[in-house]
Tab-separated table of C-alpha atoms in Angstrom:
chain	number	residue	atom	x	y	z
Z	277	ASP	CA	-60.132	37.006	43.490
Z	278	ALA	CA	-60.987	39.487	40.492
Z	279	GLY	CA	-63.274	38.053	38.048
Z	280	VAL	CA	-63.504	38.898	34.384
Z	281	ILE	CA	-63.413	42.543	33.737
Z	282	GLN	CA	-65.120	44.261	30.616
Z	283	SER	CA	-64.974	47.686	29.833
Z	284	PRO	CA	-66.874	49.799	28.825
Z	285	ARG	CA	-70.009	48.653	30.823
Z	286	HIS	CA	-72.260	51.014	28.509
Z	287	GLU	CA	-71.588	52.423	24.946
Z	288	VAL	CA	-73.869	54.704	23.060
Z	289	THR	CA	-72.519	55.477	19.633
Z	290	GLU	CA	-73.947	56.422	16.369
Z	291	MET	CA	-73.964	54.298	13.236
Z	292	GLY	CA	-70.685	54.133	11.322
Z	293	GLN	CA	-68.554	54.732	14.401
Z	294	GLU	CA	-66.000	52.186	15.504
Z	295	VAL	CA	-66.674	50.440	18.828
Z	296	THR	CA	-63.954	48.646	20.745
Z	297	LEU	CA	-65.158	46.410	23.677
Z	298	ARG	CA	-62.185	45.370	26.106
Z	299	CYS	CA	-62.077	42.310	28.453
Z	300	LYS	CA	-59.491	41.023	31.068
Z	301	PRO	CA	-60.084	37.378	31.838
Z	302	ILE	CA	-59.369	35.504	34.967
Z	303	SER	CA	-55.665	34.850	35.758
Z	304	GLY	CA	-54.723	31.431	34.757
Z	305	HIS	CA	-57.842	30.803	32.597
Z	306	ASN	CA	-56.630	29.667	29.072
Z	307	SER	CA	-59.862	29.863	27.038
Z	308	LEU	CA	-61.651	33.186	26.490
Z	309	PHE	CA	-64.903	33.687	24.700
Z	310	TRP	CA	-67.046	36.432	23.289
Z	311	TYR	CA	-70.756	36.235	23.400
Z	312	ARG	CA	-73.479	38.546	22.082
Z	313	GLN	CA	-76.905	38.376	23.932
Z	314	THR	CA	-79.955	39.908	22.439
Z	315	MET	CA	-83.884	39.125	23.282
Z	316	MET	CA	-84.569	37.534	20.208
Z	317	ARG	CA	-81.498	35.333	19.745
Z	318	GLY	CA	-80.450	34.528	23.175
Z	319	LEU	CA	-76.691	34.001	23.846
Z	320	GLU	CA	-74.571	33.756	20.856
Z	321	LEU	CA	-71.081	32.680	20.725
Z	322	LEU	CA	-69.092	35.077	18.575
Z	323	ILE	CA	-65.541	33.591	18.977
Z	324	TYR	CA	-63.405	31.792	21.334
Z	325	PHE	CA	-59.679	31.755	21.950
Z	326	ASN	CA	-57.643	29.002	23.589
Z	327	ASN	CA	-54.108	29.972	24.762
Z	328	ASN	CA	-54.586	33.439	22.816
Z	329	VAL	CA	-55.008	31.526	19.413
Z	330	PRO	CA	-58.422	32.063	17.949
Z	331	ILE	CA	-60.251	28.455	17.601
Z	332	ASP	CA	-63.703	29.367	16.139
Z	333	ASP	CA	-64.889	32.541	14.802
Z	334	SER	CA	-67.750	30.954	12.831
Z	335	GLY	CA	-70.176	33.288	14.980
Z	336	MET	CA	-68.887	36.478	13.900
Z	337	PRO	CA	-71.554	37.809	12.028
Z	338	GLU	CA	-69.472	39.537	9.468
Z	339	ASP	CA	-66.305	41.613	8.297
Z	340	ARG	CA	-67.162	44.451	10.435
Z	341	PHE	CA	-66.456	42.479	13.512
Z	342	SER	CA	-63.139	41.473	14.669
Z	343	ALA	CA	-61.506	40.276	17.734
Z	344	LYS	CA	-57.897	40.016	19.060
Z	345	MET	CA	-56.194	38.312	22.076
Z	346	PRO	CA	-52.599	39.693	22.059
Z	347	ASN	CA	-51.708	38.122	25.278
Z	348	ALA	CA	-53.245	36.000	28.103
Z	349	SER	CA	-54.589	38.953	29.938
Z	350	PHE	CA	-56.518	40.954	27.505
Z	351	SER	CA	-59.061	40.790	24.429
Z	352	THR	CA	-60.643	43.361	22.382
Z	353	LEU	CA	-63.781	42.959	20.107
Z	354	LYS	CA	-64.195	45.539	17.557
Z	355	ILE	CA	-67.079	46.573	15.402
Z	356	GLN	CA	-66.457	48.947	12.271
Z	357	PRO	CA	-68.546	50.399	11.181
Z	358	SER	CA	-71.271	49.719	13.764
Z	359	GLU	CA	-74.933	49.365	12.890
Z	360	PRO	CA	-78.238	49.670	14.727
Z	361	ARG	CA	-78.626	45.858	14.636
Z	362	ASP	CA	-75.326	45.487	16.487
Z	363	SER	CA	-77.119	46.713	19.691
Z	364	ALA	CA	-76.900	43.966	22.412
Z	365	VAL	CA	-75.035	43.093	25.527
Z	366	TYR	CA	-71.620	41.688	24.757
Z	367	PHE	CA	-70.255	39.323	27.231
Z	368	CYS	CA	-66.684	38.309	27.570
Z	369	ALA	CA	-66.196	34.868	29.622
Z	370	SER	CA	-63.306	32.839	30.620
Z	371	SER	CA	-62.539	29.129	31.576
Z	372	HIS	CA	-59.924	26.452	31.736
Z	373	THR	CA	-59.752	24.507	28.371
Z	374	ASP	CA	-62.523	22.015	28.063
Z	375	SER	CA	-64.199	23.082	31.333
Z	376	GLY	CA	-68.100	24.149	30.712
Z	377	GLU	CA	-67.878	26.280	33.694
Z	378	LEU	CA	-67.514	29.625	32.135
Z	379	PHE	CA	-66.951	32.850	34.303
Z	380	PHE	CA	-68.752	35.770	32.665
Z	381	GLY	CA	-67.916	39.448	32.911
Z	382	GLU	CA	-70.590	41.833	33.608
Z	383	GLY	CA	-70.931	42.726	30.110
Z	384	SER	CA	-70.845	45.874	27.876
Z	385	ARG	CA	-74.192	47.115	26.568
Z	386	LEU	CA	-73.897	48.590	23.325
Z	387	THR	CA	-76.439	50.884	21.690
Z	388	VAL	CA	-76.023	51.951	18.105
Z	389	LEU	CA	-78.219	54.913	17.199
O	165	GLN	CA	-75.261	22.830	13.926
O	166	LYS	CA	-75.826	22.020	17.573
O	167	GLU	CA	-79.228	23.308	18.730
O	168	VAL	CA	-80.391	23.531	22.297
O	169	GLU	CA	-84.503	24.097	22.851
O	170	GLN	CA	-85.895	25.218	25.824
O	171	ASN	CA	-89.627	25.764	26.858
O	172	SER	CA	-90.439	29.247	25.501
O	173	GLY	CA	-91.802	30.135	29.210
O	174	PRO	CA	-92.217	32.416	31.449
O	175	LEU	CA	-92.915	29.960	33.967
O	176	SER	CA	-94.832	31.270	37.307
O	177	VAL	CA	-94.818	29.071	40.270
O	178	PRO	CA	-96.031	29.780	43.907
O	179	GLU	CA	-93.238	30.042	46.667
O	180	GLY	CA	-92.553	26.465	48.000
O	181	ALA	CA	-93.610	24.653	44.878
O	182	ILE	CA	-91.316	22.675	42.617
O	183	ALA	CA	-90.123	24.280	39.437
O	184	SER	CA	-89.217	22.021	36.389
O	185	LEU	CA	-87.333	23.432	33.602
O	186	ASN	CA	-86.775	21.239	30.403
O	187	CYS	CA	-84.105	21.496	27.638
O	188	THR	CA	-83.679	19.321	24.632
O	189	TYR	CA	-80.623	19.218	22.604
O	190	SER	CA	-79.971	17.955	18.956
O	191	ASP	CA	-76.176	16.600	18.961
O	192	ARG	CA	-76.302	13.158	20.110
O	193	GLY	CA	-72.418	13.362	20.631
O	194	SER	CA	-72.894	15.909	23.314
O	195	GLN	CA	-71.214	15.175	26.466
O	196	SER	CA	-71.535	17.854	29.093
O	197	PHE	CA	-74.620	19.601	30.385
O	198	PHE	CA	-74.912	22.676	32.222
O	199	TRP	CA	-77.541	24.919	33.831
O	200	TYR	CA	-76.668	28.571	34.192
O	201	ARG	CA	-78.609	31.292	36.273
O	202	GLN	CA	-79.160	34.801	34.914
O	203	TYR	CA	-80.901	37.660	37.030
O	204	SER	CA	-82.260	40.357	35.371
O	205	GLY	CA	-79.349	42.886	34.062
O	206	LYS	CA	-76.678	40.596	35.339
O	207	SER	CA	-74.218	37.996	33.691
O	208	PRO	CA	-74.818	34.074	33.730
O	209	GLU	CA	-73.518	32.186	36.358
O	210	LEU	CA	-72.994	28.387	36.702
O	211	ILE	CA	-75.554	26.692	39.177
O	212	MET	CA	-75.203	22.917	37.998
O	213	PHE	CA	-73.476	20.517	35.757
O	214	ILE	CA	-73.966	16.940	34.926
O	215	TYR	CA	-72.359	14.397	32.697
O	216	SER	CA	-74.010	11.193	33.363
O	217	ASN	CA	-77.492	10.002	33.182
O	218	GLY	CA	-79.555	10.061	35.825
O	219	ASP	CA	-80.032	12.685	38.596
O	220	LYS	CA	-77.481	14.915	40.355
O	221	GLU	CA	-78.527	16.762	43.276
O	222	ASP	CA	-77.171	19.951	44.983
O	223	GLY	CA	-79.190	21.602	47.901
O	224	ARG	CA	-82.642	22.345	46.227
O	225	PHE	CA	-81.371	21.935	42.724
O	226	THR	CA	-81.692	18.616	40.932
O	227	ALA	CA	-80.296	18.163	37.420
O	228	GLN	CA	-81.622	15.296	35.531
O	229	LEU	CA	-79.958	13.858	32.131
O	230	ASN	CA	-81.348	11.260	29.806
O	231	LYS	CA	-79.095	10.788	26.554
O	232	ALA	CA	-81.339	8.437	24.958
O	233	SER	CA	-84.026	10.948	24.882
O	234	GLN	CA	-81.626	13.913	24.447
O	235	TYR	CA	-83.022	15.998	27.413
O	236	VAL	CA	-81.782	17.438	30.455
O	237	SER	CA	-83.976	19.436	33.228
O	238	LEU	CA	-83.416	21.109	36.253
O	239	LEU	CA	-85.827	20.820	39.314
O	240	ILE	CA	-85.800	23.494	41.875
O	241	ARG	CA	-87.349	22.094	45.073
O	242	ASP	CA	-89.020	24.753	47.570
O	243	SER	CA	-88.735	27.827	45.174
O	244	GLN	CA	-87.959	30.875	46.764
O	245	PRO	CA	-88.626	34.483	45.140
O	246	SER	CA	-84.744	34.760	44.883
O	247	ASP	CA	-84.952	31.879	42.476
O	248	SER	CA	-86.793	34.366	39.978
O	249	ALA	CA	-84.282	34.454	36.890
O	250	THR	CA	-83.813	33.139	33.388
O	251	TYR	CA	-82.416	29.868	33.411
O	252	LEU	CA	-80.039	28.818	30.462
O	253	CYS	CA	-79.391	25.460	29.587
O	254	ALA	CA	-75.911	24.743	27.837
O	255	VAL	CA	-74.504	21.734	26.132
O	256	ASN	CA	-71.016	20.941	25.293
O	257	GLY	CA	-69.742	18.220	22.721
O	258	PRO	CA	-66.775	15.749	22.981
O	259	GLY	CA	-63.489	16.531	22.481
O	260	ALA	CA	-60.887	19.299	22.729
O	261	ASN	CA	-62.055	22.845	21.662
O	262	SER	CA	-65.676	22.046	21.651
O	263	LYS	CA	-67.554	24.987	22.252
O	264	LEU	CA	-70.479	25.581	24.596
O	265	THR	CA	-73.987	26.040	22.945
O	266	PHE	CA	-76.659	27.816	24.992
O	267	GLY	CA	-80.532	27.529	24.823
O	268	LYS	CA	-82.486	30.859	24.904
O	269	GLY	CA	-83.138	30.422	28.427
O	270	ILE	CA	-86.774	30.314	30.360
O	271	THR	CA	-87.802	32.894	32.800
O	272	LEU	CA	-88.991	31.674	36.108
O	273	SER	CA	-90.954	33.662	38.339
O	274	VAL	CA	-91.712	32.576	42.006
O	275	ARG	CA	-94.559	34.454	43.379
O	276	PRO	CA	-94.790	35.070	47.281
């Protein structure tokens, strides 16, 4: 079975540019999560969706960040405009509702110069 | 605001020893507790979960939960170099749509 698929794996961009990260969750999972991981702050939840509906976006740092889930098999996280402090590994994860067993994608490593 | 705290580490143990990883949490209403392992450059993967007070064993791994003291620990017996990784404690609250909060992790190094 395919796991959570994220793209791109690596992204290097310049400050001010728009960045779009993509995620395909595991088929049948109805919860999707976007996390950001840095050495300083660890793994932080940005937003999560249940049945394609955003449930909690309190972790989204600011208005520059937005996330969508137009259907059960696709989600995007967009940063516009990007800043150097956004540099991190962004993980997408999926699970069955109310399960703590998250299945993570391989992550998207973002570097903003 | 739920907080999950882990020993700052890193932790280094010789091969064959017992590694003890500890985690405390702030929300008394927390119901579910998880340990994830993350190898360098890889994504986290679930290795253990525990819901009730006491011990839960799975092979060389034992999770221990004490809700009164608000701590959860992970013991790794007969540590192997392949256990070298960062271990993340995660806590989930009660009710639907409760989100999982992760600690910052502790890095374990098992010396051959």
